[in-house]
XYZ file of C-alpha atoms in Angstrom:
114
model
C -51.557 61.581 92.390
C -48.118 62.705 91.238
C -45.723 60.879 88.936
C -43.397 59.809 91.740
C -46.254 58.167 93.622
C -47.321 56.358 90.450
C -43.722 55.236 89.931
C -43.568 53.790 93.450
C -46.841 51.875 92.938
C -45.711 50.504 89.576
C -42.226 49.549 90.769
C -43.740 47.684 93.718
C -46.146 45.865 91.373
C -43.291 45.011 88.965
C -40.828 43.946 91.641
C -43.335 41.718 93.453
C -43.641 39.767 90.184
C -39.900 39.783 89.423
C -40.504 41.455 86.041
C -37.722 44.034 86.126
C -35.430 41.574 84.321
C -37.714 41.947 81.292
C -37.744 45.751 81.442
C -35.026 47.035 79.165
C -35.182 50.279 77.160
C -35.795 48.503 73.832
C -38.706 46.357 74.970
C -40.312 49.122 77.009
C -40.093 51.502 74.054
C -41.615 48.877 71.780
C -44.395 48.377 74.314
C -45.127 52.118 74.356
C -45.424 52.066 70.561
C -47.690 49.018 70.593
C -50.000 50.539 73.184
C -50.011 53.837 71.277
C -51.077 51.961 68.156
C -53.873 50.303 70.135
C -55.025 53.766 71.199
C -54.941 54.916 67.577
C -57.190 52.035 66.539
C -60.069 53.614 68.463
C -59.943 56.607 66.122
C -58.988 54.930 62.859
C -61.508 55.541 60.074
C -63.611 57.817 62.271
C -64.937 60.906 60.544
C -63.716 64.116 62.184
C -67.326 65.093 62.820
C -67.853 61.938 64.897
C -64.586 61.806 66.814
C -65.944 63.301 70.055
C -68.966 61.002 70.032
C -66.770 57.953 69.473
C -64.328 59.083 72.165
C -67.197 59.278 74.634
C -68.591 55.893 73.609
C -65.181 54.220 73.880
C -63.979 56.144 76.926
C -63.289 53.122 79.122
C -61.205 51.353 76.464
C -59.382 54.581 75.594
C -58.592 55.152 79.273
C -57.127 51.662 79.459
C -54.854 52.244 76.471
C -53.752 55.603 77.839
C -52.971 53.977 81.190
C -50.920 51.264 79.456
C -48.874 53.931 77.649
C -48.209 55.834 80.852
C -47.323 52.653 82.755
C -44.695 51.663 80.196
C -43.399 55.238 80.027
C -42.962 55.327 83.795
C -41.191 51.963 83.718
C -38.888 53.262 80.973
C -38.102 56.388 82.975
C -37.413 54.197 86.006
C -34.896 51.923 84.269
C -33.203 54.914 82.586
C -33.240 56.867 85.868
C -35.060 59.818 84.318
C -37.187 62.069 86.493
C -40.264 62.534 84.316
C -41.467 65.523 86.298
C -38.185 67.352 85.752
C -38.096 66.269 82.099
C -41.573 67.708 81.491
C -40.748 71.000 83.198
C -37.554 71.324 81.123
C -39.428 70.532 77.895
C -42.066 73.164 78.663
C -39.273 75.692 79.310
C -37.740 74.903 75.911
C -41.128 75.086 74.215
C -41.761 78.487 75.762
C -38.638 79.697 73.956
C -39.572 77.987 70.673
C -43.185 79.085 70.764
C -43.440 82.659 72.060
C -47.055 83.562 72.743
C -46.981 86.649 70.532
C -45.977 84.543 67.509
C -48.017 81.375 67.977
C -51.216 82.199 69.805
C -54.059 80.526 67.932
C -51.731 79.030 65.308
C -50.837 75.384 64.732
C -47.415 75.829 63.183
C -44.127 74.228 64.099
C -41.491 76.578 65.495
C -39.420 76.123 62.328
C -42.290 77.663 60.304
C -42.654 80.824 62.368
């Protein structure tokens, strides 16, 4: 399923409930942060050696938090009239310039450290 199809499903869900009036950039952004923090809680205090095991054990809850983040992000893009697909493609293009393969392959450094 592509982003536009997800957007249509979510907008229909939202509009049937008359919730758009509550969807402003500030509150949607706050909601993304809250849901991101809830996702982080699943990994807090987990030893790096156990992270994959815990991720598998908590998969259903993690999926739910990830879905919540994406839902709010799509709502935010909708109210700001941002095409997420185009935004992602443009960001990848910029990152290709910042992170040339010959300089970054296998390295975890920010482009300012290259």
